[in-house]
PDB file of C-alpha atoms in Angstrom:
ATOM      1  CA  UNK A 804     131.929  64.217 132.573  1.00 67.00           C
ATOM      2  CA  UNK A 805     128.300  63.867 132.979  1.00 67.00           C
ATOM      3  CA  UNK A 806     128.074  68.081 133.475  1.00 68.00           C
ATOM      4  CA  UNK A 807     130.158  68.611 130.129  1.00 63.00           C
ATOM      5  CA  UNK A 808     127.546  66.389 128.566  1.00 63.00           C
ATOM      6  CA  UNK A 809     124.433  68.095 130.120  1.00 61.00           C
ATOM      7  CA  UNK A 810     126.121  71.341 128.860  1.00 59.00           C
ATOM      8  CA  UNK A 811     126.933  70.028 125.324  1.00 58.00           C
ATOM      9  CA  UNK A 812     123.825  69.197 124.932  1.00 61.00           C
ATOM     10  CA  UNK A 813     121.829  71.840 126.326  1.00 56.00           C
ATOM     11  CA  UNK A 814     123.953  73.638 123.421  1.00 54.00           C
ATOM     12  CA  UNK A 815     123.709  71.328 120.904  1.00 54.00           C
ATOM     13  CA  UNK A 816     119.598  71.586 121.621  1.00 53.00           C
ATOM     14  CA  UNK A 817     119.469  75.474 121.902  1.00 49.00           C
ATOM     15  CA  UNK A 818     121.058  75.946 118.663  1.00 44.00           C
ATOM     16  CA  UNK A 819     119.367  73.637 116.409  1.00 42.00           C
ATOM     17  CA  UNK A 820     116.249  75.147 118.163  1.00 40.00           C
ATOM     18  CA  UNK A 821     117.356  78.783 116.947  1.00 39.00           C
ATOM     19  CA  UNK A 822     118.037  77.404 113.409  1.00 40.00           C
ATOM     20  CA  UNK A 823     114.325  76.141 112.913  1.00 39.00           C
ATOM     21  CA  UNK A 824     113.222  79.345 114.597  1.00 39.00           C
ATOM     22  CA  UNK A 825     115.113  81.346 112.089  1.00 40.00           C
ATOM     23  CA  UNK A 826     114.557  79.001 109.006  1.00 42.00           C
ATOM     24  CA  UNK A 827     110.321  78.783 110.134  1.00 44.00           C
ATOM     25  CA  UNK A 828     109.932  81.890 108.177  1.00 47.00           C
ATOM     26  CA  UNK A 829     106.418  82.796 107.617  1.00 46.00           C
ATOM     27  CA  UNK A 830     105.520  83.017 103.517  1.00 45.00           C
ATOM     28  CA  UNK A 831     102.484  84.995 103.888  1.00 44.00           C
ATOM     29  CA  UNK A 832     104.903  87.822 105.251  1.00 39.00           C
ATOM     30  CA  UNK A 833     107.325  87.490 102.431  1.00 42.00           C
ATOM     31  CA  UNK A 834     104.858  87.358 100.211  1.00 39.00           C
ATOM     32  CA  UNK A 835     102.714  90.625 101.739  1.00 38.00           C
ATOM     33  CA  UNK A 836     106.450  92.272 101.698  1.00 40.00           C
ATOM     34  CA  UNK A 837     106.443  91.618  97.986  1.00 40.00           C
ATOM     35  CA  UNK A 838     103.270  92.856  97.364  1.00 40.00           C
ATOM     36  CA  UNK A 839     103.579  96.263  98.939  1.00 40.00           C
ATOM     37  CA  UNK A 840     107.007  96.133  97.032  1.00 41.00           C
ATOM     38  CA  UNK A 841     105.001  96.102  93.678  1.00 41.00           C
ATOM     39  CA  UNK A 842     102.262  98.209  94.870  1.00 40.00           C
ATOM     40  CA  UNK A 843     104.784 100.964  95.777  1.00 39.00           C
ATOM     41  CA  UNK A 844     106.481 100.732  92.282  1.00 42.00           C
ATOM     42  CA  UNK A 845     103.282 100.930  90.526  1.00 43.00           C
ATOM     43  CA  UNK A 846     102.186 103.817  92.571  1.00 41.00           C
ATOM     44  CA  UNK A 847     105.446 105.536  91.614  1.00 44.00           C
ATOM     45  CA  UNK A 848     104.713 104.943  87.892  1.00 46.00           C
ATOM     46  CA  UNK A 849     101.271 106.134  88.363  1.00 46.00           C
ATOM     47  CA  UNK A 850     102.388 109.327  89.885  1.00 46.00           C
ATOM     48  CA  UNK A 851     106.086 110.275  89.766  1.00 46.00           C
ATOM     49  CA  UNK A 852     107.035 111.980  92.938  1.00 44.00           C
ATOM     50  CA  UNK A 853     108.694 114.718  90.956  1.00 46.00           C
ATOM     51  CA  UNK A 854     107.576 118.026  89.796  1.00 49.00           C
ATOM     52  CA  UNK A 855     106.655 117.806  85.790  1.00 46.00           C
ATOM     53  CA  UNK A 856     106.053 121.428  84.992  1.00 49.00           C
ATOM     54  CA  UNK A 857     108.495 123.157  82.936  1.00 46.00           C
ATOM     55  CA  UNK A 858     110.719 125.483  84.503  1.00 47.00           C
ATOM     56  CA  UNK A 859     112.890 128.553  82.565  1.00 47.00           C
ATOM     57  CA  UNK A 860     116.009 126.224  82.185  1.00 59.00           C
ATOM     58  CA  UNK A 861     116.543 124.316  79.552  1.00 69.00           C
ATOM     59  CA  UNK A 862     115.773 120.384  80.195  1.00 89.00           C
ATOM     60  CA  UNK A 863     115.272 117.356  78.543  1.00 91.00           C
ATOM     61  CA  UNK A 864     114.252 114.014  80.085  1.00 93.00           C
ATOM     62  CA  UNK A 865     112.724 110.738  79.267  1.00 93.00           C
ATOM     63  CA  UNK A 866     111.909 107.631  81.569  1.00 95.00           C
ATOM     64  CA  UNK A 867     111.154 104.463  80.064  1.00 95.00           C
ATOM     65  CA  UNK A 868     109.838 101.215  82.117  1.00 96.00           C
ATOM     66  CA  UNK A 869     109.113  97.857  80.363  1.00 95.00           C
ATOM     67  CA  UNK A 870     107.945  94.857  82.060  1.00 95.00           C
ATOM     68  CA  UNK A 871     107.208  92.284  79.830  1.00 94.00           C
ATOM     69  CA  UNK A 872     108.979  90.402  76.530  1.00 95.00           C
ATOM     70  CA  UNK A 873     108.430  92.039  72.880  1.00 95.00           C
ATOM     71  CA  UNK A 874     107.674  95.442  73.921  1.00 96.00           C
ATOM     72  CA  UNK A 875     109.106  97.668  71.152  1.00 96.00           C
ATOM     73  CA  UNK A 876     109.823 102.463  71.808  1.00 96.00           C
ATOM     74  CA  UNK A 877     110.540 104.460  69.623  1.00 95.00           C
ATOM     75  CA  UNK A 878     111.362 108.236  70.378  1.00 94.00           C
ATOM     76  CA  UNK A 879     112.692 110.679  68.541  1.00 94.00           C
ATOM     77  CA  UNK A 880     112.590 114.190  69.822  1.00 94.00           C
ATOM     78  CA  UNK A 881     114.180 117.606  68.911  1.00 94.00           C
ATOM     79  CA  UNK A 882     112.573 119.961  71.670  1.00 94.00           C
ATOM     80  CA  UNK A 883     113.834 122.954  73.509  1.00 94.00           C
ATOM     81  CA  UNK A 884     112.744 121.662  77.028  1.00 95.00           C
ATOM     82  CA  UNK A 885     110.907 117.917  77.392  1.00 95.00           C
ATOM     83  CA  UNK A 886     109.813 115.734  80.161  1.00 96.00           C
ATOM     84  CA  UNK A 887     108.541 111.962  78.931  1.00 96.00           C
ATOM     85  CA  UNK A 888     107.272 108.982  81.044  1.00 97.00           C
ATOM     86  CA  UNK A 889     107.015 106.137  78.992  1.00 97.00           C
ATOM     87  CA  UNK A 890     105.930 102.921  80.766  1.00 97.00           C
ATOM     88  CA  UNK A 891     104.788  99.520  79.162  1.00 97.00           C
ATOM     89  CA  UNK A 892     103.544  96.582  81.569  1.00 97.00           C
ATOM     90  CA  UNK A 893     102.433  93.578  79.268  1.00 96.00           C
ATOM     91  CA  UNK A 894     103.590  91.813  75.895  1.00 97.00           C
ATOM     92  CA  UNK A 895     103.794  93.154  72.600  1.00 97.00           C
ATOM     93  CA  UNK A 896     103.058  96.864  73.218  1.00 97.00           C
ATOM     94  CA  UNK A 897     104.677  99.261  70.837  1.00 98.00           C
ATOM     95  CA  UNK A 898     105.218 103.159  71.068  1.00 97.00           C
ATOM     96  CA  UNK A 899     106.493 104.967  68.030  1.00 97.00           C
ATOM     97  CA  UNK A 900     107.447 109.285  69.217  1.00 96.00           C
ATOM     98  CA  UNK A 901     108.530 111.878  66.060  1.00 96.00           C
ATOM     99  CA  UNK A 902     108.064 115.240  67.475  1.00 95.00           C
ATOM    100  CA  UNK A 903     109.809 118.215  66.823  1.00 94.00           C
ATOM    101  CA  UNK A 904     108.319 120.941  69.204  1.00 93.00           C
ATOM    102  CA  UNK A 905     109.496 123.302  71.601  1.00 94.00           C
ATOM    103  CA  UNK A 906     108.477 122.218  74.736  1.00 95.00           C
ATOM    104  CA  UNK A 907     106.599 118.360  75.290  1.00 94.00           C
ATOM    105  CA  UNK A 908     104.983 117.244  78.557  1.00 96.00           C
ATOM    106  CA  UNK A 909     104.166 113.059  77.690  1.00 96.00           C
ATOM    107  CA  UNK A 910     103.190 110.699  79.905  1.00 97.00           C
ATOM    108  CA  UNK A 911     102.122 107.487  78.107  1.00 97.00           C
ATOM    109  CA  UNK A 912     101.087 104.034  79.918  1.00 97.00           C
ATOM    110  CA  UNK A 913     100.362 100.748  78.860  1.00 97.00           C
ATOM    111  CA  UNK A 914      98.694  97.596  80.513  1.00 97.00           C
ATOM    112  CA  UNK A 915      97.881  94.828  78.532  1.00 97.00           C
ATOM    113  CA  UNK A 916      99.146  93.051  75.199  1.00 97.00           C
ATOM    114  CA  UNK A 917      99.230  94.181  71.317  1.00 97.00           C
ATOM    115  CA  UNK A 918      98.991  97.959  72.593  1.00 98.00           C
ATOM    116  CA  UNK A 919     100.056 100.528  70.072  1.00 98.00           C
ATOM    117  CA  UNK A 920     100.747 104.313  70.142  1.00 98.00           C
ATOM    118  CA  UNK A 921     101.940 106.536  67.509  1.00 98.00           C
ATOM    119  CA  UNK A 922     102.154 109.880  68.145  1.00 96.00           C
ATOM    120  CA  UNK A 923     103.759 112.536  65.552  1.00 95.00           C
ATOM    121  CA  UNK A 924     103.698 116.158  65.588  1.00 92.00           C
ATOM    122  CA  UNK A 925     106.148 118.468  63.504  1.00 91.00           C
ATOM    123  CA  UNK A 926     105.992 122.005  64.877  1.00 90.00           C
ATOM    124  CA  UNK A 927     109.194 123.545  66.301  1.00 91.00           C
ATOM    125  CA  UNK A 928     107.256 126.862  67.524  1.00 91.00           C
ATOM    126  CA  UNK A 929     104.584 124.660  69.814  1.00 90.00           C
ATOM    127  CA  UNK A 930     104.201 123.362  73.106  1.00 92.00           C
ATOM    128  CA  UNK A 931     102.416 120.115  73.354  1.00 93.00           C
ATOM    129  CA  UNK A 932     101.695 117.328  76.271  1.00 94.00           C
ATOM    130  CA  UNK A 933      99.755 114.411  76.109  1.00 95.00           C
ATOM    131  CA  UNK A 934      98.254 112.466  79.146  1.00 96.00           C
ATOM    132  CA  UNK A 935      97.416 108.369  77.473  1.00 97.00           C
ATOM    133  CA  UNK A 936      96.688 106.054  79.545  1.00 97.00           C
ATOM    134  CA  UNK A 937      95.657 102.477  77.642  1.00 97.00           C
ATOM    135  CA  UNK A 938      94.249  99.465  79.979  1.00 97.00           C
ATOM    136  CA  UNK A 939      93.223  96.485  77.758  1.00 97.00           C
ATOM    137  CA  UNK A 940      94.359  94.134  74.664  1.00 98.00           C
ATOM    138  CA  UNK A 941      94.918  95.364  71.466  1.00 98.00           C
ATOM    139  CA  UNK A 942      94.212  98.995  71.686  1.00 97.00           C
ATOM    140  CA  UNK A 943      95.090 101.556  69.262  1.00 98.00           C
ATOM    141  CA  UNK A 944      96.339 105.263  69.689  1.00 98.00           C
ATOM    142  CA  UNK A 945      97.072 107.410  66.804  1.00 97.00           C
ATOM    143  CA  UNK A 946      97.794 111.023  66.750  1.00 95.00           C
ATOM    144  CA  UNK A 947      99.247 113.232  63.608  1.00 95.00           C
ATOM    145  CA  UNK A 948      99.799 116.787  63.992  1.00 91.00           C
ATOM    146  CA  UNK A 949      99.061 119.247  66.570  1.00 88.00           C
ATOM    147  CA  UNK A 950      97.082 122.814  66.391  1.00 87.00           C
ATOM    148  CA  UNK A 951      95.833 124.813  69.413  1.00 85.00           C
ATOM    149  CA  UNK A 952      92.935 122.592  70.111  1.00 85.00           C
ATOM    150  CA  UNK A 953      94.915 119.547  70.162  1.00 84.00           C
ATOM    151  CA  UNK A 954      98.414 120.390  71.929  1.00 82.00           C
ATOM    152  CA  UNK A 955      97.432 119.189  75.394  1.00 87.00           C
ATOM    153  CA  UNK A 956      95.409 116.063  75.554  1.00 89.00           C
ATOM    154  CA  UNK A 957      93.689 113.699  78.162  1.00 94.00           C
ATOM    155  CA  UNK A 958      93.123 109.969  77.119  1.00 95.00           C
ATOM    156  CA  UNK A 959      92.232 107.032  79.546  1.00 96.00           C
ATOM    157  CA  UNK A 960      91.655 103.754  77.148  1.00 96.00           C
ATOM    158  CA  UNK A 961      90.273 100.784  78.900  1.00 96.00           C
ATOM    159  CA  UNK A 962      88.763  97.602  77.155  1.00 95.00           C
ATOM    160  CA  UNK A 963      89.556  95.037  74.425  1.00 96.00           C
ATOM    161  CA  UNK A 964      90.419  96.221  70.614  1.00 96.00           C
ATOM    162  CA  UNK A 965      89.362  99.888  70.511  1.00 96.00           C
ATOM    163  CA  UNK A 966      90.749 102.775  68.466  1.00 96.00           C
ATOM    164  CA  UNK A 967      91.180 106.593  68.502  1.00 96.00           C
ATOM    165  CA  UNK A 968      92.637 108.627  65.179  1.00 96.00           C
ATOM    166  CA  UNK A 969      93.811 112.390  65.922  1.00 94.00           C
ATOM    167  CA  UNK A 970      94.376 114.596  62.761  1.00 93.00           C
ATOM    168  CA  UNK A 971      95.486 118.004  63.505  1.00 89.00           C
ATOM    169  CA  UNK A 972      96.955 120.413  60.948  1.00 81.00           C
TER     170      UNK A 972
END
């Protein structure tokens, strides 16, 4: 009787012992696992592992990512070949696409809140791309026609209620 007990509760001991062991989970390692989660997301968005030029088929494609509560796209696209990354991290960012163009090569970000981008452009025989990138509150992106000087553009907006116009006819 006395070695059933001794066994029971060698048991009992060994598996309440495994049970904290498994339940003593250390946060900081959760929390660096979650971290390098994010980090690897954001790197994606940053710089999609995929190949963005053009090739001869015919392709059209458009990625959106919103994190965040109010954040408003708007796309509307007639192109022969297209390839759009569209990605809003924030509150209350808004991006309004007309295009009508051949081929379109967009990558637009956003970081921050009140963020707006309009971006219209009505000329089924050109190729245009545009590169935006705004970091900051209440920035403002505007861009109305394209021409040859204005079809493939580089923006990087950083800062607090700032505002770039584009007029190309």
């Amino acid at each position: 009787m006395k070695r059933y007990f001794c066994l029971l509760s060698v048991f009992f001991f060994s598996v309440i012992s495994v049970i904290a062991q498994n339940d003593n989970s250390n946060p900081d390692t959760v929390l660096s696992v979650d971290n390098q989660m994010i980090l690897l997301s954001q790197i994606n968005i940053e710089n999609p592992n995929r190949d963005t030029s053009m090739n001869s088929s015919t392709s059209n494609s458009i990625f959106i990512q919103q994190v965040g509560q109010r954040n408003d796209i708007n796309a509307n696209v007639n192109a022969s070949r297209s390839n759009i990354v569209l990605v809003q991290n924030g509150n209350n960012n808004v991006i309004e696409i007309d295009e009508t163009s051949f081929e379109i090569q967009k990558t637009i970000s956003q970081n921050g809140q009140n963020n707006v981008v309009l971006d219209y452009s009505f000329d089924p025989k050109s190729s245009t791309g545009l590169e935006l990138m705004q970091e900051g509150d209440n920035l403002y992106f505007e861009r109305f026609g394209t021409n040859e000087l204005s079809n493939s553009l580089k923006f990087k907006m950083t800062g607090n209620a700032r505002s770039i116009i584009i007029r190309s006819f």
